Amino acid sequence: MKERWLVRELFSLEAWRRLALSFQHRLLRGRSLLGGRWQVLILSVVVYAFILVGLRYFKGDLLVLALAAAVFLASAVLQYPPKPQVSAARRLSAQRVVEGSDIRVEVELYNQGERLSLVEIEDHLSEGMDVVDGDSKHLLSLKPGQGYILKYTLRARRGVYRFSHLDIRAHDPLGLISNSVQVEAEADLWVLPKTTSLAGLHLCPRQTIGTAGYVPARVGGPGVSFYGVRGYQTGDEMRWINWKASQRRPGEIYTNEFEQERAANVGIILDLRQATHFVVNGHSLFEYAVTAAASLAETLLAEGNRVGLMLYGQYLDWTYPGYGKLQRERILQALARAHVGESYILNHLKYMPTRLFAARSQLILVSPLVKDDVDYLVWLRARGYAVLLVSPNPVAFELAAQKSADDDLILAGRLAHLERELLVQKLQRAGVQVLDWDVRQPLDQIIRAYGRVLRQATAGVWQ
Amino acid sequence: MRAALKWLFFSLAGLSGLLLGALFAGHGVWLGSIAAVLGVALYSLAWSLHSNLLASVSFLFGTGLAGLAVWMDQPAWLALVALCFNLAGWNCFTFIHRMQKHTQDVLEPWIIRRYLLRLGGLTLAGFLMGAAALVIRVDLSFAGVILLAAVVFAGLVVGVRYLVVGAGERAPQGPGPAQAEQSTRENETARGHSSN
């Protein structure tokens, strides 16, 4: 029976075709041609070489050497590892975490097949994930029906990750040959951008909405800041009466009026265009922009504003404006997915669908700023939008990354700074608030420092 | 345990090199001795670079030297011992290399002990079979030799093919799992239609 099988296997064209297809399949999948079988191939070459040379030149002693190597080959044939039949279930300590947090991964494995005397288990990690504790690759032995829990802790960069499968390779006891399978163990992980509280952010849109908030509404009513004086009305509190004004006009009583503070419609636009993407020594300026957008969204939503987010660049992603924690989650998830890229359609801001934003609302553009954008921002301002540009400074970012600065570099840096300063001044003259952010300093400190300047600019716009 | 494996690997590689060196030196082929030392040095380099490829090159180099020694009519049993050490050393290296990829310490000592026992047993079996072949002389007719050679050759071809393709494994007929899933769905749909 076995002899017949041997003859059939040797002369079967189908068998050789299967072998060729196996190689082709491995090549197409970008895997090693021989997988875990390279040792066997080397041994085979040795055995064949000794036999052929020994036979050709009548050297019987070479056949003896072939015999010793053939024993190892025979061992691999006799102890061929079984195909692993292992089930896997994955558990994550959290499915959504903030960037920089640790995630505990546990994969519960259960051997449903034969004994695996030496089995290698490797969990596939996406790019951007780093194991900080434990190991995602384990080497062990599994009896039939035995379970094992693969545990490790990882840290991931901002993004959306999908754990798909584990590679399980069973080896023969000497590790000469392996038999591998992929076992599915799926899970999703959201790594949201870090946020910081941005106290002192001063917005001044022309239009506010009815609900209470922190944005001066330019409407008299209950509030804190003095707004004007009007005639006394029944129900006004005595302490609001402006006695000095009332004395000037005998017979009439005047009351102080305060400025109402309301919530505002805010549209945050994050620039994803390739032209604004700067990477120096592996650090991307875009990550700072994402952090800024996330912090702005969180702060503004916490103050009761209605906030929407537009990702503009390689693609257009619009998170419809809303309030509260659910909206915060939507925005952070959109930011977790954000990535820069090239687009021939959305390569200029002028193609931005501004109708999505409420008329005369507050727009916050987070972008390093390129020369072509200036006119468009001025145009937005002319349309009645209050525009705040939060601009991570690419010139300072690049210069800070240079280890040694020669005269040419210093001169080039100064020229680039001057050019950028001119752009900023042009925008400021048009009433666009500009927050020029050197990313070496935290954004909240910059906002506090610029708070006074921003308030002055606001006052200028109102007049 | 890992340290013990490391010393075992270096001992095996060193002994193999020493035997080969002695084989060549005994007959005044100093170049062969230098080559044997170079083989050991290659193993050491493979160890420091954690390179399986380099270790395989060292193994092939050592094996080639053993073959060369036999070709030059040096004592075959010494070359056989050197080859056995070389085989065991190379296998030991790949096992350690595989272990080093895994930083966790769940590999029970009994797995290593079992591995060492099997490696020792197999190396000994290889040596004994080789030694037996050196000692025992069998007279065969020409037809018998041809038949034996054919059986050996066919056995090797099938064995190697079996090892490379795998037991009972079929090469995938489709380009990938997604298509396989789709084709399964189509088959099920077709079966549903036919039953209707």
Short mmCIF file of C-alpha atoms in Angstrom, two decimals, chain A residues 39-412:
data_model
loop_
_atom_site.label_atom_id
_atom_site.label_comp_id
_atom_site.label_asym_id
_atom_site.label_seq_id
_atom_site.Cartn_x
_atom_site.Cartn_y
_atom_site.Cartn_z
CA GLN A 39 16.54 23.35 7.59
CA VAL A 40 15.06 20.35 5.84
CA LEU A 41 16.06 21.79 2.49
CA ILE A 42 19.64 22.32 3.62
CA LEU A 43 19.83 18.78 4.97
CA SER A 44 18.38 17.44 1.73
CA VAL A 45 20.98 19.31 -0.28
CA VAL A 46 23.72 17.83 1.89
CA VAL A 47 22.35 14.30 1.57
CA TYR A 48 21.85 14.57 -2.20
CA ALA A 49 25.29 16.08 -2.69
CA PHE A 50 27.04 13.30 -0.76
CA ILE A 51 25.07 10.59 -2.56
CA LEU A 52 25.60 12.02 -6.04
CA VAL A 53 29.31 12.72 -5.57
CA GLY A 54 29.80 9.34 -3.85
CA LEU A 55 28.07 7.48 -6.67
CA ARG A 56 29.73 9.46 -9.42
CA TYR A 57 33.28 8.98 -8.10
CA PHE A 58 32.79 5.60 -6.40
CA LYS A 59 33.46 7.00 -2.93
CA GLY A 60 31.52 4.79 -0.57
CA ASP A 61 32.65 6.80 2.48
CA LEU A 62 30.74 9.81 1.23
CA LEU A 63 27.59 7.71 1.31
CA VAL A 64 28.35 7.05 4.97
CA LEU A 65 28.33 10.78 5.64
CA ALA A 66 25.04 11.04 3.74
CA LEU A 67 23.62 8.39 6.02
CA ALA A 68 24.31 10.44 9.17
CA ALA A 69 22.53 13.48 7.70
CA ALA A 70 19.70 11.30 6.36
CA VAL A 71 18.96 10.15 9.93
CA PHE A 72 18.04 13.75 10.80
CA LEU A 73 15.86 13.94 7.69
CA ALA A 74 14.15 10.69 8.57
CA SER A 75 13.49 12.02 12.06
CA ALA A 76 11.72 15.05 10.55
CA VAL A 77 9.59 12.76 8.34
CA LEU A 78 8.65 10.44 11.20
CA GLN A 79 7.92 13.21 13.68
CA TYR A 80 6.21 15.57 11.29
CA PRO A 81 4.32 18.07 13.47
CA PRO A 82 0.51 17.93 13.27
CA LYS A 83 -1.46 20.86 11.96
CA PRO A 84 -2.31 22.92 15.05
CA GLN A 85 -6.00 22.96 15.90
CA VAL A 86 -6.14 25.72 18.43
CA SER A 87 -9.01 28.04 19.26
CA ALA A 88 -8.32 31.55 20.50
CA ALA A 89 -10.30 34.28 22.23
CA ARG A 90 -8.88 37.74 22.81
CA ARG A 91 -9.55 40.10 25.70
CA LEU A 92 -8.34 43.70 25.96
CA SER A 93 -8.24 45.67 29.19
CA ALA A 94 -9.90 48.55 27.32
CA GLN A 95 -11.14 49.01 23.79
CA ARG A 96 -10.64 52.76 23.86
CA VAL A 97 -7.71 54.40 25.53
CA VAL A 98 -5.91 57.68 25.43
CA GLU A 99 -2.55 57.75 23.69
CA GLY A 100 0.25 56.74 26.05
CA SER A 101 -1.92 54.43 28.17
CA ASP A 102 -1.07 50.78 28.70
CA ILE A 103 -3.34 48.12 27.28
CA ARG A 104 -3.31 44.63 28.74
CA VAL A 105 -3.88 41.96 26.11
CA GLU A 106 -4.87 38.42 26.98
CA VAL A 107 -5.37 35.71 24.39
CA GLU A 108 -6.87 32.53 25.69
CA LEU A 109 -5.75 29.52 23.66
CA TYR A 110 -7.14 26.03 23.77
CA ASN A 111 -5.62 23.05 22.02
CA GLN A 112 -8.40 21.07 20.34
CA GLY A 113 -6.14 18.80 18.35
CA GLU A 114 -3.18 16.54 18.86
CA ARG A 115 -0.29 17.08 21.22
CA LEU A 116 1.98 19.94 20.12
CA SER A 117 5.36 19.17 21.62
CA LEU A 118 6.93 22.47 20.58
CA VAL A 119 4.65 25.24 19.47
CA GLU A 120 5.43 28.84 18.72
CA ILE A 121 2.62 31.36 19.19
CA GLU A 122 3.01 34.83 17.78
CA ASP A 123 0.43 37.57 18.00
CA HIS A 124 0.38 39.96 15.06
CA LEU A 125 0.83 43.54 16.12
CA SER A 126 0.18 46.46 13.83
CA GLU A 127 2.73 49.14 13.17
CA GLY A 128 2.58 51.74 15.92
CA MET A 129 2.14 49.23 18.73
CA ASP A 130 4.96 48.53 21.17
CA VAL A 131 5.06 45.77 23.74
CA VAL A 132 6.09 47.26 27.07
CA ASP A 133 5.64 44.26 29.31
CA GLY A 134 5.61 40.55 28.55
CA ASP A 135 5.96 39.18 25.05
CA SER A 136 3.62 38.73 22.12
CA LYS A 137 5.58 35.63 21.08
CA HIS A 138 5.60 32.52 23.22
CA LEU A 139 7.23 29.12 22.84
CA LEU A 140 5.61 26.27 24.72
CA SER A 141 4.23 22.77 24.67
CA LEU A 142 0.50 22.04 24.53
CA LYS A 143 -1.17 18.75 25.42
CA PRO A 144 -4.52 17.83 23.87
CA GLY A 145 -7.24 19.81 25.65
CA GLN A 146 -4.73 22.04 27.39
CA GLY A 147 -5.29 25.79 27.56
CA TYR A 148 -2.84 28.64 27.78
CA ILE A 149 -3.20 32.39 28.23
CA LEU A 150 -0.86 34.61 26.27
CA LYS A 151 -0.46 37.85 28.22
CA TYR A 152 1.34 41.05 27.45
CA THR A 153 1.02 44.80 27.81
CA LEU A 154 1.34 47.19 24.94
CA ARG A 155 1.32 50.87 24.24
CA ALA A 156 0.12 52.28 20.95
CA ARG A 157 0.29 55.50 19.01
CA ARG A 158 -2.92 57.38 18.12
CA GLY A 159 -5.04 55.41 15.68
CA VAL A 160 -7.58 52.70 15.14
CA TYR A 161 -6.17 49.19 15.33
CA ARG A 162 -7.58 45.81 14.51
CA PHE A 163 -6.11 42.67 15.98
CA SER A 164 -6.76 39.99 13.41
CA HIS A 165 -5.01 36.70 14.03
CA LEU A 166 -2.23 34.77 15.69
CA ASP A 167 0.39 32.70 13.93
CA ILE A 168 0.72 29.27 15.45
CA ARG A 169 3.65 27.16 14.35
CA ALA A 170 4.04 23.60 15.53
CA HIS A 171 7.58 22.25 15.30
CA ASP A 172 8.91 18.74 15.36
CA PRO A 173 10.86 18.01 18.58
CA LEU A 174 14.15 19.02 16.96
CA GLY A 175 12.70 22.11 15.32
CA LEU A 176 13.69 20.95 11.84
CA ILE A 177 10.30 21.52 10.31
CA SER A 178 7.18 23.44 11.21
CA ASN A 179 3.52 23.35 10.37
CA SER A 180 1.79 26.68 10.78
CA VAL A 181 -1.76 27.99 10.82
CA GLN A 182 -3.33 31.35 11.42
CA VAL A 183 -5.98 31.47 14.11
CA GLU A 184 -8.44 34.33 14.16
CA ALA A 185 -8.76 36.32 17.38
CA GLU A 186 -10.24 39.64 16.46
CA ALA A 187 -10.57 42.79 18.51
CA ASP A 188 -10.64 46.51 17.85
CA LEU A 189 -8.66 49.11 19.70
CA TRP A 190 -9.16 52.87 19.57
CA VAL A 191 -6.26 54.97 20.71
CA LEU A 192 -7.58 58.50 21.08
CA PRO A 193 -5.36 61.59 21.03
CA LYS A 194 -4.22 63.15 24.28
CA THR A 195 -6.03 66.28 25.38
CA THR A 196 -5.19 69.14 27.72
CA SER A 197 -7.50 71.69 29.26
CA LEU A 198 -7.17 75.05 27.53
CA ALA A 199 -8.25 77.63 30.09
CA GLY A 200 -8.39 81.20 28.82
CA LEU A 201 -9.49 80.44 25.29
CA HIS A 202 -11.34 83.57 24.21
CA LEU A 203 -13.79 83.29 21.32
CA CYS A 204 -15.79 86.07 19.73
CA PRO A 205 -18.20 84.86 17.07
CA ARG A 206 -20.80 87.33 15.80
CA GLN A 207 -23.54 84.86 16.35
CA THR A 208 -24.20 82.79 19.42
CA ILE A 209 -26.89 80.27 20.21
CA GLY A 210 -29.63 80.40 22.84
CA THR A 211 -28.11 78.24 25.53
CA ALA A 212 -25.93 79.59 28.31
CA GLY A 213 -22.19 79.41 27.87
CA TYR A 214 -19.03 81.45 28.19
CA VAL A 215 -19.00 83.41 24.94
CA PRO A 216 -19.95 87.12 25.19
CA ALA A 217 -23.17 87.44 23.18
CA ARG A 218 -23.33 91.26 22.71
CA VAL A 219 -26.84 91.18 24.13
CA GLY A 220 -27.83 92.81 27.40
CA GLY A 221 -29.12 90.63 30.18
CA PRO A 222 -27.86 88.60 33.12
CA GLY A 223 -24.14 88.30 33.08
CA VAL A 224 -20.93 89.49 34.63
CA SER A 225 -19.39 92.09 32.33
CA PHE A 226 -20.85 95.60 32.14
CA TYR A 227 -22.71 96.12 28.87
CA GLY A 228 -24.71 99.39 29.12
CA VAL A 229 -27.37 101.44 30.89
CA ARG A 230 -31.09 101.38 30.25
CA GLY A 231 -34.25 102.62 31.85
CA TYR A 232 -35.46 100.89 34.97
CA GLN A 233 -37.95 98.09 34.41
CA THR A 234 -40.14 96.45 36.95
CA GLY A 235 -38.35 93.50 38.47
CA ASP A 236 -34.86 94.94 38.14
CA GLU A 237 -32.84 94.43 41.27
CA MET A 238 -32.07 97.48 43.40
CA ARG A 239 -28.35 96.74 43.33
CA TRP A 240 -28.32 97.09 39.54
CA ILE A 241 -29.60 100.69 39.61
CA ASN A 242 -27.02 103.10 38.26
CA TRP A 243 -27.40 105.95 40.74
CA LYS A 244 -24.98 108.33 39.02
CA ALA A 245 -26.90 108.15 35.72
CA SER A 246 -30.22 108.43 37.55
CA GLN A 247 -29.08 111.63 39.33
CA ARG A 248 -28.27 113.31 36.05
CA ARG A 249 -31.88 113.00 34.91
CA PRO A 250 -34.22 113.61 37.80
CA GLY A 251 -37.45 111.63 37.62
CA GLU A 252 -35.91 108.75 35.73
CA ILE A 253 -34.15 105.72 37.05
CA TYR A 254 -31.50 103.83 35.10
CA THR A 255 -30.32 100.28 35.55
CA ASN A 256 -27.00 98.72 34.63
CA GLU A 257 -27.18 96.08 31.97
CA PHE A 258 -24.76 93.15 31.71
CA GLU A 259 -23.60 91.21 28.73
CA GLN A 260 -25.15 87.84 28.28
CA GLU A 261 -22.80 84.86 27.94
CA ARG A 262 -24.01 82.19 25.63
CA ALA A 263 -22.78 79.12 23.87
CA ALA A 264 -21.45 79.37 20.34
CA ASN A 265 -21.38 77.35 17.19
CA VAL A 266 -17.78 76.31 16.65
CA GLY A 267 -16.36 74.49 13.66
CA ILE A 268 -12.89 73.03 14.11
CA ILE A 269 -11.05 72.33 10.87
CA LEU A 270 -7.99 70.10 10.95
CA ASP A 271 -5.69 70.38 7.97
CA LEU A 272 -4.70 66.94 6.62
CA ARG A 273 -3.06 68.07 3.40
CA GLN A 274 0.29 66.56 2.52
CA ALA A 275 1.72 70.02 1.82
CA THR A 276 1.33 70.95 5.49
CA HIS A 277 2.84 67.74 6.78
CA PHE A 278 6.26 68.09 8.40
CA VAL A 279 8.22 65.19 9.81
CA VAL A 280 11.60 65.73 11.43
CA ASN A 281 13.59 62.92 13.09
CA GLY A 282 10.50 60.74 13.21
CA HIS A 283 8.42 63.40 14.97
CA SER A 284 5.44 64.68 13.06
CA LEU A 285 4.06 68.19 13.41
CA PHE A 286 0.71 66.75 12.46
CA GLU A 287 0.48 64.90 15.79
CA TYR A 288 0.72 68.25 17.58
CA ALA A 289 -2.06 69.59 15.37
CA VAL A 290 -4.25 66.60 16.25
CA THR A 291 -3.59 67.11 19.96
CA ALA A 292 -4.47 70.79 19.60
CA ALA A 293 -7.72 69.99 17.76
CA ALA A 294 -8.68 67.41 20.40
CA SER A 295 -7.90 69.78 23.27
CA LEU A 296 -9.86 72.59 21.63
CA ALA A 297 -12.86 70.32 21.05
CA GLU A 298 -12.80 69.04 24.61
CA THR A 299 -12.50 72.48 26.15
CA LEU A 300 -15.19 74.03 23.97
CA LEU A 301 -17.61 71.17 24.54
CA ALA A 302 -16.99 71.34 28.28
CA GLU A 303 -17.99 75.02 28.12
CA GLY A 304 -21.32 74.06 26.57
CA ASN A 305 -20.60 75.06 22.97
CA ARG A 306 -21.91 73.30 19.90
CA VAL A 307 -18.84 71.91 18.20
CA GLY A 308 -18.33 70.23 14.83
CA LEU A 309 -15.14 68.88 13.29
CA MET A 310 -13.99 68.84 9.71
CA LEU A 311 -10.97 66.84 8.59
CA TYR A 312 -9.82 68.37 5.34
CA GLY A 313 -7.05 66.98 3.16
CA GLN A 314 -6.70 63.57 1.63
CA TYR A 315 -10.36 63.06 2.42
CA LEU A 316 -13.21 65.06 3.83
CA ASP A 317 -14.63 63.87 7.12
CA TRP A 318 -17.37 65.92 8.70
CA THR A 319 -18.54 65.33 12.26
CA TYR A 320 -21.86 67.10 12.52
CA PRO A 321 -21.98 69.74 15.29
CA GLY A 322 -23.34 68.66 18.63
CA TYR A 323 -23.01 69.01 22.37
CA GLY A 324 -21.80 67.02 25.30
CA LYS A 325 -19.85 63.90 26.01
CA LEU A 326 -21.21 61.90 23.10
CA GLN A 327 -20.05 64.58 20.69
CA ARG A 328 -16.68 64.63 22.43
CA GLU A 329 -16.38 60.90 21.81
CA ARG A 330 -17.37 61.28 18.15
CA ILE A 331 -14.78 63.99 17.61
CA LEU A 332 -12.01 62.10 19.41
CA GLN A 333 -12.76 58.99 17.37
CA ALA A 334 -12.63 61.01 14.14
CA LEU A 335 -9.30 62.45 15.27
CA ALA A 336 -8.00 58.98 16.12
CA ARG A 337 -8.59 58.01 12.49
CA ALA A 338 -7.09 61.19 11.03
CA HIS A 339 -4.05 60.88 8.80
CA VAL A 340 -2.40 63.11 6.26
CA GLY A 341 -2.28 62.34 2.59
CA GLU A 342 -2.22 63.69 -0.92
CA SER A 343 -5.39 64.67 -2.74
CA TYR A 344 -5.60 66.36 -6.12
CA ILE A 345 -9.08 67.67 -5.34
CA LEU A 346 -8.73 68.93 -1.79
CA ASN A 347 -5.25 70.40 -2.15
CA HIS A 348 -6.48 73.96 -1.55
CA LEU A 349 -8.66 75.33 1.23
CA LYS A 350 -10.90 77.11 -1.29
CA TYR A 351 -12.66 73.81 -1.98
CA MET A 352 -13.81 73.54 1.61
CA PRO A 353 -17.62 73.25 1.86
CA THR A 354 -18.17 76.25 4.14
CA ARG A 355 -21.95 75.85 3.96
CA LEU A 356 -21.61 73.10 6.50
CA PHE A 357 -20.74 75.74 9.10
CA ALA A 358 -23.43 77.95 10.65
CA ALA A 359 -23.39 81.51 9.32
CA ARG A 360 -21.20 83.95 11.28
CA SER A 361 -20.05 81.20 13.60
CA GLN A 362 -16.61 80.65 15.05
CA LEU A 363 -14.18 78.68 12.88
CA ILE A 364 -10.92 77.34 14.27
CA LEU A 365 -8.46 76.15 11.67
CA VAL A 366 -5.60 74.00 12.97
CA SER A 367 -2.93 74.16 10.30
CA PRO A 368 0.77 74.99 9.94
CA LEU A 369 -0.32 77.60 7.36
CA VAL A 370 0.89 77.75 3.78
CA LYS A 371 1.09 80.85 1.66
CA ASP A 372 -1.87 79.96 -0.57
CA ASP A 373 -4.23 79.74 2.41
CA VAL A 374 -3.96 83.37 3.44
CA ASP A 375 -6.38 84.76 0.85
CA TYR A 376 -8.93 82.11 1.62
CA LEU A 377 -8.80 82.84 5.35
CA VAL A 378 -9.26 86.53 4.67
CA TRP A 379 -12.22 85.66 2.46
CA LEU A 380 -13.73 83.58 5.27
CA ARG A 381 -13.34 86.51 7.63
CA ALA A 382 -15.06 88.77 5.09
CA ARG A 383 -17.94 86.31 4.94
CA GLY A 384 -18.61 87.05 8.62
CA TYR A 385 -16.99 84.07 10.25
CA ALA A 386 -14.85 84.63 13.29
CA VAL A 387 -11.67 82.83 12.36
CA LEU A 388 -9.02 81.61 14.75
CA LEU A 389 -5.95 80.02 13.24
CA VAL A 390 -4.04 77.71 15.59
CA SER A 391 -0.82 77.25 13.71
CA PRO A 392 1.92 74.89 14.90
CA ASN A 393 5.04 76.68 13.72
CA PRO A 394 6.87 74.47 11.19
CA VAL A 395 9.91 76.74 10.99
CA ALA A 396 10.59 76.61 14.72
CA PHE A 397 9.84 72.87 14.67
CA GLU A 398 12.41 72.17 11.99
CA LEU A 399 15.06 74.47 13.38
CA ALA A 400 14.71 72.99 16.87
CA ALA A 401 15.39 69.54 15.43
CA GLN A 402 18.72 70.61 13.86
CA LYS A 403 21.61 69.45 16.01
CA SER A 404 24.17 71.88 14.69
CA ALA A 405 23.33 75.20 13.16
CA ASP A 406 25.75 76.78 10.69
CA ASP A 407 25.51 80.34 9.39
CA ASP A 408 23.55 79.35 6.29
CA LEU A 409 20.99 77.51 8.36
CA ILE A 410 20.57 80.42 10.74
CA LEU A 411 20.10 82.79 7.81
CA ALA A 412 17.62 80.45 6.13
#
